[in-house]
Amino acid sequence: MIKKNPELVLASSSRYRRELLERLGIPFTAEASDIDETSREGETPVEACQRLAVEKAKWVAAKHPGACVIGSDQVADLDGVRLGKPHTRERSIEQLLAMQGHTIVFSTALAVIAPDGTVREKLSQTRVKMRPLTRETIEAYVDREEPYDCAGSAKIEKLGIALMETVESDDPTSLIGLPLMALTTLLTQSGVTVLPGLKA
Protein backbone atom coordinates (compact mmCIF):
# COMPACT_ATOMS: atom_id res chain seq x y z
CA MET A 1 0.00 0.00 0.00
CA ILE A 2 1.37 3.42 -0.99
CA LYS A 3 1.74 5.83 1.89
CA LYS A 4 -0.25 9.04 1.52
CA ASN A 5 1.92 12.04 0.82
CA PRO A 6 1.98 14.99 3.21
CA GLU A 7 0.47 18.26 2.06
CA LEU A 8 2.80 19.74 -0.56
CA VAL A 9 3.12 23.50 -0.90
CA LEU A 10 5.14 25.45 -3.46
CA ALA A 11 6.30 28.72 -1.89
CA SER A 12 6.03 30.70 -5.10
CA SER A 13 3.67 32.69 -7.28
CA SER A 14 5.70 31.88 -10.41
CA ARG A 15 3.64 30.27 -13.15
CA TYR A 16 6.83 28.75 -14.56
CA ARG A 17 7.55 26.92 -11.31
CA ARG A 18 3.93 25.78 -11.01
CA GLU A 19 3.99 24.41 -14.54
CA LEU A 20 7.25 22.57 -13.88
CA LEU A 21 6.06 21.05 -10.60
CA GLU A 22 2.90 19.84 -12.33
CA ARG A 23 5.13 17.57 -14.43
CA LEU A 24 5.70 15.35 -11.38
CA GLY A 25 1.98 14.66 -11.11
CA ILE A 26 1.81 15.25 -7.35
CA PRO A 27 -1.08 17.34 -5.96
CA PHE A 28 0.15 20.63 -4.50
CA THR A 29 -0.90 24.16 -3.71
CA ALA A 30 1.07 27.32 -4.32
CA GLU A 31 1.43 30.27 -1.97
CA ALA A 32 3.76 33.21 -2.38
CA SER A 33 5.96 34.27 0.52
CA ASP A 34 6.20 37.84 1.71
CA ILE A 35 9.89 38.44 2.31
CA ASP A 36 12.41 41.13 1.42
CA GLU A 37 14.37 39.84 -1.57
CA THR A 38 17.02 42.56 -1.48
CA SER A 39 20.61 41.30 -1.50
CA ARG A 40 22.57 41.91 1.69
CA GLU A 41 25.80 43.88 1.76
CA GLY A 42 28.75 41.68 0.74
CA GLU A 43 26.48 38.84 -0.37
CA THR A 44 27.31 37.11 -3.64
CA PRO A 45 24.52 36.35 -6.13
CA VAL A 46 24.73 32.65 -5.24
CA GLU A 47 24.60 33.33 -1.51
CA ALA A 48 21.55 35.55 -1.99
CA CYS A 49 19.84 32.91 -4.09
CA GLN A 50 20.41 30.15 -1.51
CA ARG A 51 19.31 32.32 1.42
CA LEU A 52 16.14 33.46 -0.31
CA ALA A 53 15.09 29.92 -1.25
CA VAL A 54 15.26 28.93 2.43
CA GLU A 55 13.55 32.10 3.66
CA LYS A 56 10.67 31.66 1.20
CA ALA A 57 10.16 28.05 2.27
CA LYS A 58 10.31 28.91 5.98
CA TRP A 59 7.84 31.79 5.62
CA VAL A 60 5.25 29.53 3.98
CA ALA A 61 6.02 26.51 6.20
CA ALA A 62 5.17 28.58 9.27
CA LYS A 63 1.61 28.82 7.92
CA HIS A 64 1.38 25.12 7.02
CA PRO A 65 2.59 22.98 9.94
CA GLY A 66 3.11 19.36 8.95
CA ALA A 67 3.38 20.17 5.24
CA CYS A 68 6.30 19.67 2.89
CA VAL A 69 7.22 23.07 1.49
CA ILE A 70 9.32 23.88 -1.57
CA GLY A 71 11.21 27.17 -1.80
CA SER A 72 13.24 28.27 -4.80
CA ASP A 73 15.08 31.31 -6.04
CA GLN A 74 17.07 32.10 -9.15
CA VAL A 75 19.70 34.67 -9.97
CA ALA A 76 21.66 35.46 -13.11
CA ASP A 77 25.31 36.31 -12.48
CA LEU A 78 27.12 38.47 -15.04
CA ASP A 79 30.76 38.65 -13.90
CA GLY A 80 29.70 38.93 -10.24
CA VAL A 81 26.79 41.31 -10.87
CA ARG A 82 23.35 39.99 -9.92
CA LEU A 83 20.76 40.31 -12.68
CA GLY A 84 17.24 40.07 -11.36
CA LYS A 85 13.84 40.34 -13.06
CA PRO A 86 13.86 43.43 -15.30
CA HIS A 87 10.15 44.31 -14.83
CA THR A 88 10.27 46.90 -17.66
CA ARG A 89 11.07 46.96 -21.38
CA GLU A 90 13.90 49.43 -20.92
CA ARG A 91 15.55 47.41 -18.16
CA SER A 92 15.17 44.20 -20.16
CA ILE A 93 16.93 45.72 -23.17
CA GLU A 94 19.64 47.10 -20.89
CA GLN A 95 20.24 43.64 -19.36
CA LEU A 96 20.43 41.87 -22.70
CA LEU A 97 22.79 44.47 -24.15
CA ALA A 98 25.13 43.93 -21.20
CA MET A 99 24.87 40.13 -21.56
CA GLN A 100 25.43 39.81 -25.31
CA GLY A 101 28.59 37.87 -26.12
CA HIS A 102 29.14 36.96 -22.44
CA THR A 103 28.68 33.78 -20.43
CA ILE A 104 26.04 34.14 -17.72
CA VAL A 105 25.75 31.79 -14.75
CA PHE A 106 22.15 31.15 -13.72
CA SER A 107 21.95 29.72 -10.20
CA THR A 108 18.72 28.10 -9.07
CA ALA A 109 18.51 27.27 -5.37
CA LEU A 110 16.10 24.77 -3.88
CA ALA A 111 15.03 24.42 -0.26
CA VAL A 112 12.62 21.70 0.82
CA ILE A 113 11.25 21.70 4.35
CA ALA A 114 10.02 18.27 5.41
CA PRO A 115 6.96 17.78 7.64
CA ASP A 116 9.31 17.30 10.63
CA GLY A 117 10.99 20.66 9.95
CA THR A 118 14.19 19.30 8.41
CA VAL A 119 15.55 21.67 5.75
CA ARG A 120 17.25 20.17 2.70
CA GLU A 121 18.98 22.31 0.12
CA LYS A 122 20.39 21.97 -3.38
CA LEU A 123 21.96 24.41 -5.83
CA SER A 124 21.76 23.91 -9.58
CA GLN A 125 23.78 26.01 -12.00
CA THR A 126 23.49 26.65 -15.72
CA ARG A 127 26.10 28.39 -17.85
CA VAL A 128 24.65 30.24 -20.82
CA LYS A 129 26.82 31.76 -23.53
CA MET A 130 24.90 34.54 -25.23
CA ARG A 131 25.27 35.28 -28.93
CA PRO A 132 26.64 38.67 -30.03
CA LEU A 133 23.42 40.62 -30.61
CA THR A 134 22.52 44.00 -32.05
CA ARG A 135 20.17 46.37 -30.27
CA GLU A 136 17.66 45.86 -33.11
CA THR A 137 17.64 42.10 -32.49
CA ILE A 138 17.31 42.54 -28.74
CA GLU A 139 14.44 45.02 -29.09
CA ALA A 140 12.62 42.68 -31.49
CA TYR A 141 12.98 39.81 -29.01
CA VAL A 142 11.83 41.90 -26.03
CA ASP A 143 8.79 43.22 -27.91
CA ARG A 144 7.74 39.69 -28.92
CA GLU A 145 8.42 37.91 -25.62
CA GLU A 146 8.06 40.63 -22.95
CA PRO A 147 10.40 38.67 -20.63
CA TYR A 148 9.95 41.08 -17.73
CA ASP A 149 9.39 38.39 -15.09
CA CYS A 150 12.52 36.34 -15.87
CA ALA A 151 15.93 36.82 -14.27
CA GLY A 152 18.25 37.96 -17.04
CA SER A 153 15.34 38.51 -19.48
CA ALA A 154 15.96 35.31 -21.49
CA LYS A 155 13.29 32.59 -21.61
CA ILE A 156 14.93 29.40 -22.84
CA GLU A 157 11.56 27.65 -23.15
CA LYS A 158 10.48 30.13 -25.83
CA LEU A 159 12.18 32.48 -28.30
CA GLY A 160 14.97 33.26 -25.82
CA ILE A 161 16.71 30.09 -26.99
CA ALA A 162 17.61 32.00 -30.17
CA LEU A 163 19.69 34.43 -28.10
CA MET A 164 21.87 31.65 -26.72
CA GLU A 165 24.93 30.10 -28.32
CA THR A 166 25.49 27.27 -25.81
CA VAL A 167 23.89 26.02 -22.59
CA GLU A 168 25.59 23.78 -20.03
CA SER A 169 23.52 22.57 -17.08
CA ASP A 170 23.23 19.78 -14.51
CA ASP A 171 19.42 19.80 -14.92
CA PRO A 172 17.45 20.67 -18.09
CA THR A 173 14.64 22.32 -16.10
CA SER A 174 16.92 24.43 -13.92
CA LEU A 175 17.08 27.47 -16.19
CA ILE A 176 13.28 27.63 -16.36
CA GLY A 177 13.21 28.00 -12.58
CA LEU A 178 12.80 24.64 -10.82
CA PRO A 179 15.40 21.85 -11.21
CA LEU A 180 13.14 18.81 -11.16
CA MET A 181 15.85 16.16 -10.90
CA ALA A 182 17.25 17.74 -7.75
CA LEU A 183 13.75 18.39 -6.46
CA THR A 184 12.79 14.73 -6.92
CA THR A 185 15.74 13.76 -4.72
CA LEU A 186 14.88 16.29 -1.99
CA LEU A 187 11.19 15.38 -2.00
CA THR A 188 11.99 11.67 -1.73
CA GLN A 189 14.35 12.36 1.17
CA SER A 190 11.60 14.41 2.81
CA GLY A 191 9.02 11.63 2.74
CA VAL A 192 7.15 12.52 -0.44
CA THR A 193 6.52 9.65 -2.86
CA VAL A 194 7.23 10.81 -6.41
CA LEU A 195 7.26 7.25 -7.73
CA PRO A 196 6.77 4.11 -5.60
CA GLY A 197 10.10 2.48 -4.83
CA LEU A 198 12.16 5.49 -5.99
CA LYS A 199 15.36 5.86 -3.95
CA ALA A 200 16.92 9.24 -3.19
Tab-separated table of N, CA and C in Angstrom, residues 61-191:
chain	number	residue	atom	x	y	z
A	61	ALA	N	6.126	27.668	5.305
A	61	ALA	CA	6.019	26.511	6.204
A	61	ALA	C	5.431	26.899	7.555
A	62	ALA	N	5.704	28.119	7.991
A	62	ALA	CA	5.173	28.581	9.272
A	62	ALA	C	3.639	28.640	9.250
A	63	LYS	N	3.070	28.764	8.063
A	63	LYS	CA	1.609	28.821	7.915
A	63	LYS	C	0.996	27.454	7.607
A	64	HIS	N	1.863	26.450	7.371
A	64	HIS	CA	1.384	25.119	7.015
A	64	HIS	C	2.118	24.048	7.815
A	65	PRO	N	1.893	23.995	9.122
A	65	PRO	CA	2.585	22.984	9.936
A	65	PRO	C	2.256	21.568	9.458
A	66	GLY	N	3.293	20.737	9.384
A	66	GLY	CA	3.107	19.359	8.946
A	66	GLY	C	3.147	19.164	7.450
A	67	ALA	N	3.311	20.257	6.701
A	67	ALA	CA	3.376	20.169	5.241
A	67	ALA	C	4.825	20.025	4.783
A	68	CYS	N	4.990	19.638	3.546
A	68	CYS	CA	6.298	19.665	2.894
A	68	CYS	C	6.276	20.888	1.986
A	69	VAL	N	7.240	21.781	2.182
A	69	VAL	CA	7.218	23.067	1.485
A	69	VAL	C	8.461	23.218	0.614
A	70	ILE	N	8.240	23.675	-0.610
A	70	ILE	CA	9.325	23.883	-1.575
A	70	ILE	C	9.571	25.372	-1.758
A	71	GLY	N	10.809	25.798	-1.526
A	71	GLY	CA	11.206	27.169	-1.800
A	71	GLY	C	12.263	27.168	-2.894
A	72	SER	N	12.250	28.193	-3.734
A	72	SER	CA	13.239	28.273	-4.804
A	72	SER	C	13.516	29.726	-5.145
A	73	ASP	N	14.727	29.970	-5.597
A	73	ASP	CA	15.083	31.313	-6.040
A	73	ASP	C	16.124	31.185	-7.143
A	74	GLN	N	16.115	32.127	-8.044
A	74	GLN	CA	17.067	32.096	-9.153
A	74	GLN	C	17.710	33.450	-9.355
A	75	VAL	N	19.002	33.437	-9.624
A	75	VAL	CA	19.703	34.669	-9.973
A	75	VAL	C	20.556	34.423	-11.207
A	76	ALA	N	20.745	35.484	-11.978
A	76	ALA	CA	21.659	35.460	-13.113
A	76	ALA	C	22.881	36.274	-12.718
A	77	ASP	N	24.051	35.688	-12.909
A	77	ASP	CA	25.309	36.307	-12.484
A	77	ASP	C	26.129	36.675	-13.717
A	78	LEU	N	26.300	37.968	-13.941
A	78	LEU	CA	27.123	38.468	-15.040
A	78	LEU	C	28.407	39.040	-14.439
A	79	ASP	N	29.454	38.224	-14.441
A	79	ASP	CA	30.757	38.649	-13.904
A	79	ASP	C	30.642	39.212	-12.485
A	80	GLY	N	29.840	38.532	-11.634
A	80	GLY	CA	29.705	38.932	-10.245
A	80	GLY	C	28.593	39.917	-9.974
A	81	VAL	N	27.906	40.378	-11.026
A	81	VAL	CA	26.793	41.309	-10.870
A	81	VAL	C	25.482	40.526	-10.952
A	82	ARG	N	24.623	40.698	-9.957
A	82	ARG	CA	23.350	39.989	-9.925
A	82	ARG	C	22.352	40.650	-10.864
A	83	LEU	N	21.801	39.843	-11.779
A	83	LEU	CA	20.759	40.308	-12.677
A	83	LEU	C	19.433	39.720	-12.219
A	84	GLY	N	18.536	40.549	-11.806
A	84	GLY	CA	17.238	40.070	-11.358
A	84	GLY	C	16.205	40.178	-12.464
A	85	LYS	N	14.924	40.174	-12.092
A	85	LYS	CA	13.845	40.342	-13.063
A	85	LYS	C	13.839	41.803	-13.523
A	86	PRO	N	13.775	42.045	-14.815
A	86	PRO	CA	13.864	43.429	-15.300
A	86	PRO	C	12.619	44.268	-15.026
A	87	HIS	N	11.437	43.661	-15.097
A	87	HIS	CA	10.153	44.311	-14.830
A	87	HIS	C	9.715	45.311	-15.900
A	88	THR	N	10.647	45.920	-16.636
A	88	THR	CA	10.270	46.897	-17.660
A	88	THR	C	10.984	46.597	-18.976
A	89	ARG	N	10.453	47.141	-20.060
A	89	ARG	CA	11.065	46.963	-21.383
A	89	ARG	C	12.468	47.552	-21.412
A	90	GLU	N	12.618	48.750	-20.879
A	90	GLU	CA	13.905	49.431	-20.917
A	90	GLU	C	14.971	48.652	-20.154
A	91	ARG	N	14.597	48.159	-18.983
A	91	ARG	CA	15.553	47.408	-18.162
A	91	ARG	C	15.896	46.073	-18.817
A	92	SER	N	14.932	45.462	-19.476
A	92	SER	CA	15.174	44.198	-20.159
A	92	SER	C	16.179	44.383	-21.300
A	93	ILE	N	15.995	45.426	-22.074
A	93	ILE	CA	16.928	45.724	-23.171
A	93	ILE	C	18.320	46.003	-22.609
A	94	GLU	N	18.366	46.760	-21.541
A	94	GLU	CA	19.636	47.097	-20.893
A	94	GLU	C	20.366	45.826	-20.432
A	95	GLN	N	19.634	44.903	-19.810
A	95	GLN	CA	20.236	43.644	-19.359
A	95	GLN	C	20.804	42.859	-20.530
A	96	LEU	N	20.003	42.695	-21.572
A	96	LEU	CA	20.427	41.871	-22.704
A	96	LEU	C	21.592	42.491	-23.470
A	97	LEU	N	21.643	43.809	-23.532
A	97	LEU	CA	22.792	44.471	-24.155
A	97	LEU	C	24.069	44.185	-23.363
A	98	ALA	N	23.965	44.208	-22.046
A	98	ALA	CA	25.130	43.926	-21.197
A	98	ALA	C	25.556	42.463	-21.292
A	99	MET	N	24.593	41.567	-21.537
A	99	MET	CA	24.867	40.132	-21.559
A	99	MET	C	25.395	39.634	-22.891
A	100	GLN	N	25.113	40.339	-23.982
A	100	GLN	CA	25.426	39.810	-25.307
A	100	GLN	C	26.933	39.529	-25.459
A	101	GLY	N	27.210	38.299	-25.945
A	101	GLY	CA	28.591	37.866	-26.119
A	101	GLY	C	29.255	37.334	-24.872
A	102	HIS	N	28.580	37.409	-23.719
A	102	HIS	CA	29.145	36.961	-22.444
A	102	HIS	C	28.559	35.613	-22.031
A	103	THR	N	29.218	34.981	-21.057
A	103	THR	CA	28.681	33.776	-20.433
A	103	THR	C	28.052	34.170	-19.106
A	104	ILE	N	26.796	33.820	-18.927
A	104	ILE	CA	26.039	34.144	-17.725
A	104	ILE	C	25.834	32.859	-16.928
A	105	VAL	N	26.009	32.938	-15.615
A	105	VAL	CA	25.746	31.786	-14.754
A	105	VAL	C	24.399	31.997	-14.067
A	106	PHE	N	23.460	31.120	-14.373
A	106	PHE	CA	22.154	31.149	-13.724
A	106	PHE	C	22.168	30.133	-12.591
A	107	SER	N	21.980	30.604	-11.379
A	107	SER	CA	21.947	29.724	-10.203
A	107	SER	C	20.508	29.598	-9.723
A	108	THR	N	20.063	28.353	-9.573
A	108	THR	CA	18.721	28.095	-9.075
A	108	THR	C	18.838	27.301	-7.787
A	109	ALA	N	18.422	27.915	-6.685
A	109	ALA	CA	18.512	27.273	-5.373
A	109	ALA	C	17.183	26.647	-5.000
A	110	LEU	N	17.275	25.481	-4.384
A	110	LEU	CA	16.100	24.773	-3.875
A	110	LEU	C	16.214	24.624	-2.378
A	111	ALA	N	15.105	24.731	-1.681
A	111	ALA	CA	15.031	24.416	-0.261
A	111	ALA	C	13.725	23.671	-0.039
A	112	VAL	N	13.808	22.484	0.516
A	112	VAL	CA	12.616	21.696	0.817
A	112	VAL	C	12.548	21.478	2.324
A	113	ILE	N	11.456	21.896	2.921
A	113	ILE	CA	11.254	21.702	4.350
A	113	ILE	C	10.301	20.525	4.538
A	114	ALA	N	10.805	19.476	5.186
A	114	ALA	CA	10.023	18.265	5.414
A	114	ALA	C	8.976	18.514	6.494
A	115	PRO	N	7.982	17.619	6.600
A	115	PRO	CA	6.962	17.778	7.642
A	115	PRO	C	7.532	17.854	9.057
A	116	ASP	N	8.711	17.236	9.294
A	116	ASP	CA	9.312	17.296	10.628
A	116	ASP	C	10.186	18.531	10.828
A	117	GLY	N	10.227	19.421	9.831
A	117	GLY	CA	10.990	20.664	9.947
A	117	GLY	C	12.397	20.601	9.402
A	118	THR	N	12.853	19.429	8.977
A	118	THR	CA	14.191	19.301	8.406
A	118	THR	C	14.276	20.088	7.099
A	119	VAL	N	15.345	20.875	6.961
A	119	VAL	CA	15.549	21.673	5.754
A	119	VAL	C	16.630	21.016	4.893
A	120	ARG	N	16.295	20.743	3.653
A	120	ARG	CA	17.253	20.170	2.700
A	120	ARG	C	17.438	21.147	1.551
A	121	GLU	N	18.686	21.317	1.136
A	121	GLU	CA	18.984	22.314	0.118
A	121	GLU	C	19.782	21.728	-1.044
A	122	LYS	N	19.637	22.361	-2.188
A	122	LYS	CA	20.391	21.971	-3.379
A	122	LYS	C	20.536	23.182	-4.280
A	123	LEU	N	21.715	23.317	-4.888
A	123	LEU	CA	21.960	24.408	-5.827
A	123	LEU	C	22.241	23.822	-7.209
A	124	SER	N	21.546	24.325	-8.200
A	124	SER	CA	21.756	23.907	-9.583
A	124	SER	C	22.245	25.109	-10.380
A	125	GLN	N	23.245	24.889	-11.229
A	125	GLN	CA	23.785	26.006	-11.999
A	125	GLN	C	23.800	25.705	-13.493
A	126	THR	N	23.524	26.746	-14.260
A	126	THR	CA	23.490	26.654	-15.717
A	126	THR	C	24.342	27.776	-16.297
A	127	ARG	N	25.248	27.403	-17.185
A	127	ARG	CA	26.100	28.394	-17.849
A	127	ARG	C	25.556	28.625	-19.256
A	128	VAL	N	25.230	29.880	-19.538
A	128	VAL	CA	24.646	30.244	-20.821
A	128	VAL	C	25.564	31.233	-21.533
A	129	LYS	N	26.038	30.832	-22.709
A	129	LYS	CA	26.824	31.761	-23.527
A	129	LYS	C	25.879	32.449	-24.494
A	130	MET	N	25.802	33.767	-24.384
A	130	MET	CA	24.896	34.541	-25.230
A	130	MET	C	25.561	34.867	-26.567
A	131	ARG	N	24.759	34.884	-27.619
A	131	ARG	CA	25.272	35.281	-28.929
A	131	ARG	C	25.578	36.782	-28.940
A	132	PRO	N	26.493	37.226	-29.807
A	132	PRO	CA	26.639	38.666	-30.029
A	132	PRO	C	25.364	39.172	-30.705
A	133	LEU	N	24.723	40.170	-30.121
A	133	LEU	CA	23.421	40.625	-30.607
A	133	LEU	C	23.408	42.133	-30.826
A	134	THR	N	22.688	42.568	-31.832
A	134	THR	CA	22.515	44.002	-32.050
A	134	THR	C	21.346	44.496	-31.206
A	135	ARG	N	21.294	45.790	-31.014
A	135	ARG	CA	20.171	46.373	-30.271
A	135	ARG	C	18.849	46.083	-30.996
A	136	GLU	N	18.872	46.132	-32.331
A	136	GLU	CA	17.662	45.863	-33.106
A	136	GLU	C	17.128	44.459	-32.816
A	137	THR	N	18.039	43.479	-32.775
A	137	THR	CA	17.641	42.096	-32.486
A	137	THR	C	17.079	41.978	-31.079
A	138	ILE	N	17.750	42.601	-30.128
A	138	ILE	CA	17.310	42.542	-28.741
A	138	ILE	C	15.936	43.183	-28.579
A	139	GLU	N	15.731	44.337	-29.197
A	139	GLU	CA	14.437	45.015	-29.089
A	139	GLU	C	13.321	44.174	-29.719
A	140	ALA	N	13.619	43.527	-30.839
A	140	ALA	CA	12.616	42.679	-31.490
A	140	ALA	C	12.240	41.514	-30.583
A	141	TYR	N	13.241	40.916	-29.939
A	141	TYR	CA	12.976	39.812	-29.014
A	141	TYR	C	12.139	40.290	-27.830
A	142	VAL	N	12.535	41.380	-27.212
A	142	VAL	CA	11.834	41.898	-26.032
A	142	VAL	C	10.381	42.242	-26.374
A	143	ASP	N	10.160	42.842	-27.525
A	143	ASP	CA	8.791	43.216	-27.908
A	143	ASP	C	7.924	41.987	-28.183
A	144	ARG	N	8.511	40.911	-28.660
A	144	ARG	CA	7.741	39.693	-28.915
A	144	ARG	C	7.493	38.879	-27.645
A	145	GLU	N	8.508	38.796	-26.776
A	145	GLU	CA	8.420	37.906	-25.622
A	145	GLU	C	8.012	38.592	-24.322
A	146	GLU	N	8.320	39.888	-24.193
A	146	GLU	CA	8.057	40.630	-22.949
A	146	GLU	C	8.548	39.821	-21.736
A	147	PRO	N	9.853	39.553	-21.668
A	147	PRO	CA	10.401	38.671	-20.626
A	147	PRO	C	10.680	39.398	-19.307
A	148	TYR	N	9.722	40.188	-18.854
A	148	TYR	CA	9.954	41.081	-17.726
A	148	TYR	C	9.949	40.363	-16.375
A	149	ASP	N	9.447	39.124	-16.352
A	149	ASP	CA	9.388	38.388	-15.086
A	149	ASP	C	10.429	37.270	-15.006
A	150	CYS	N	11.465	37.366	-15.850
A	150	CYS	CA	12.515	36.336	-15.871
A	150	CYS	C	13.862	36.960	-15.539
A	151	ALA	N	14.588	36.348	-14.607
A	151	ALA	CA	15.934	36.822	-14.274
A	151	ALA	C	16.805	36.782	-15.517
A	152	GLY	N	17.394	37.909	-15.868
A	152	GLY	CA	18.249	37.962	-17.039
A	152	GLY	C	17.512	38.138	-18.357
A	153	SER	N	16.182	38.180	-18.318
A	153	SER	CA	15.342	38.510	-19.482
A	153	SER	C	15.309	37.467	-20.597
A	154	ALA	N	15.905	36.300	-20.403
A	154	ALA	CA	15.960	35.313	-21.487
A	154	ALA	C	15.175	34.058	-21.119
A	155	LYS	N	14.111	33.773	-21.858
A	155	LYS	CA	13.286	32.586	-21.612
A	155	LYS	C	13.730	31.460	-22.541
A	156	ILE	N	14.428	30.488	-22.000
A	156	ILE	CA	14.927	29.402	-22.836
A	156	ILE	C	13.795	28.555	-23.408
A	157	GLU	N	12.663	28.500	-22.697
A	157	GLU	CA	11.562	27.649	-23.155
A	157	GLU	C	10.803	28.260	-24.332
A	158	LYS	N	11.150	29.495	-24.696
A	158	LYS	CA	10.478	30.133	-25.827
A	158	LYS	C	11.541	30.726	-26.757
A	159	LEU	N	11.294	31.903	-27.299
A	159	LEU	CA	12.184	32.485	-28.301
A	159	LEU	C	13.567	32.835	-27.744
A	160	GLY	N	13.685	32.950	-26.431
A	160	GLY	CA	14.972	33.258	-25.821
A	160	GLY	C	16.075	32.292	-26.192
A	161	ILE	N	15.713	31.075	-26.583
A	161	ILE	CA	16.714	30.087	-26.992
A	161	ILE	C	17.520	30.600	-28.179
A	162	ALA	N	16.922	31.466	-29.001
A	162	ALA	CA	17.614	32.003	-30.171
A	162	ALA	C	18.719	32.983	-29.790
A	163	LEU	N	18.667	33.499	-28.565
A	163	LEU	CA	19.687	34.433	-28.097
A	163	LEU	C	20.929	33.724	-27.571
A	164	MET	N	20.823	32.413	-27.388
A	164	MET	CA	21.867	31.649	-26.717
A	164	MET	C	22.704	30.844	-27.702
A	165	GLU	N	24.005	30.856	-27.461
A	165	GLU	CA	24.929	30.100	-28.316
A	165	GLU	C	25.135	28.690	-27.783
A	166	THR	N	25.359	28.577	-26.459
A	166	THR	CA	25.489	27.272	-25.812
A	166	THR	C	24.869	27.324	-24.421
A	167	VAL	N	24.434	26.149	-23.938
A	167	VAL	CA	23.885	26.018	-22.589
A	167	VAL	C	24.473	24.767	-21.952
A	168	GLU	N	25.055	24.918	-20.768
A	168	GLU	CA	25.589	23.785	-20.026
A	168	GLU	C	24.917	23.760	-18.655
A	169	SER	N	24.257	22.632	-18.333
A	169	SER	CA	23.516	22.571	-17.080
A	169	SER	C	23.523	21.169	-16.495
A	170	ASP	N	23.344	21.081	-15.171
A	170	ASP	CA	23.228	19.785	-14.508
A	170	ASP	C	21.771	19.326	-14.454
A	171	ASP	N	20.839	20.151	-14.967
A	171	ASP	CA	19.420	19.804	-14.924
A	171	ASP	C	18.701	20.600	-16.011
A	172	PRO	N	18.064	19.941	-16.973
A	172	PRO	CA	17.453	20.669	-18.091
A	172	PRO	C	16.321	21.615	-17.705
A	173	THR	N	15.731	21.433	-16.519
A	173	THR	CA	14.644	22.325	-16.102
A	173	THR	C	15.126	23.459	-15.189
A	174	SER	N	16.393	23.448	-14.869
A	174	SER	CA	16.923	24.428	-13.921
A	174	SER	C	16.771	25.862	-14.413
A	175	LEU	N	17.106	26.105	-15.674
A	175	LEU	CA	17.082	27.467	-16.194
A	175	LEU	C	15.666	28.035	-16.235
A	176	ILE	N	14.668	27.161	-16.342
A	176	ILE	CA	13.277	27.626	-16.358
A	176	ILE	C	12.823	28.037	-14.957
A	177	GLY	N	13.508	27.521	-13.920
A	177	GLY	CA	13.205	28.003	-12.579
A	177	GLY	C	13.014	26.976	-11.488
A	178	LEU	N	12.982	25.662	-11.845
A	178	LEU	CA	12.795	24.643	-10.822
A	178	LEU	C	13.481	23.347	-11.289
A	179	PRO	N	14.680	23.058	-10.779
A	179	PRO	CA	15.399	21.852	-11.210
A	179	PRO	C	14.724	20.579	-10.705
A	180	LEU	N	13.996	19.927	-11.584
A	180	LEU	CA	13.137	18.813	-11.157
A	180	LEU	C	13.914	17.561	-10.746
A	181	MET	N	15.080	17.332	-11.315
A	181	MET	CA	15.852	16.156	-10.899
A	181	MET	C	16.306	16.309	-9.452
A	182	ALA	N	16.836	17.479	-9.124
A	182	ALA	CA	17.252	17.744	-7.748
A	182	ALA	C	16.050	17.754	-6.819
A	183	LEU	N	14.951	18.325	-7.288
A	183	LEU	CA	13.749	18.391	-6.456
A	183	LEU	C	13.218	16.998	-6.153
A	184	THR	N	13.245	16.109	-7.141
A	184	THR	CA	12.793	14.728	-6.923
A	184	THR	C	13.587	14.079	-5.792
A	185	THR	N	14.888	14.310	-5.781
A	185	THR	CA	15.738	13.762	-4.716
A	185	THR	C	15.346	14.330	-3.357
A	186	LEU	N	15.195	15.652	-3.276
A	186	LEU	CA	14.882	16.290	-1.994
A	186	LEU	C	13.493	15.892	-1.495
A	187	LEU	N	12.538	15.788	-2.408
A	187	LEU	CA	11.190	15.378	-1.995
A	187	LEU	C	11.198	13.940	-1.474
A	188	THR	N	11.908	13.056	-2.162
A	188	THR	CA	11.988	11.666	-1.727
A	188	THR	C	12.627	11.565	-0.348
A	189	GLN	N	13.688	12.342	-0.134
A	189	GLN	CA	14.351	12.355	1.173
A	189	GLN	C	13.443	12.927	2.257
A	190	SER	N	12.489	13.748	1.849
A	190	SER	CA	11.600	14.411	2.805
A	190	SER	C	10.293	13.660	3.027
A	191	GLY	N	10.196	12.457	2.484
A	191	GLY	CA	9.023	11.625	2.738
A	191	GLY	C	7.890	11.764	1.745
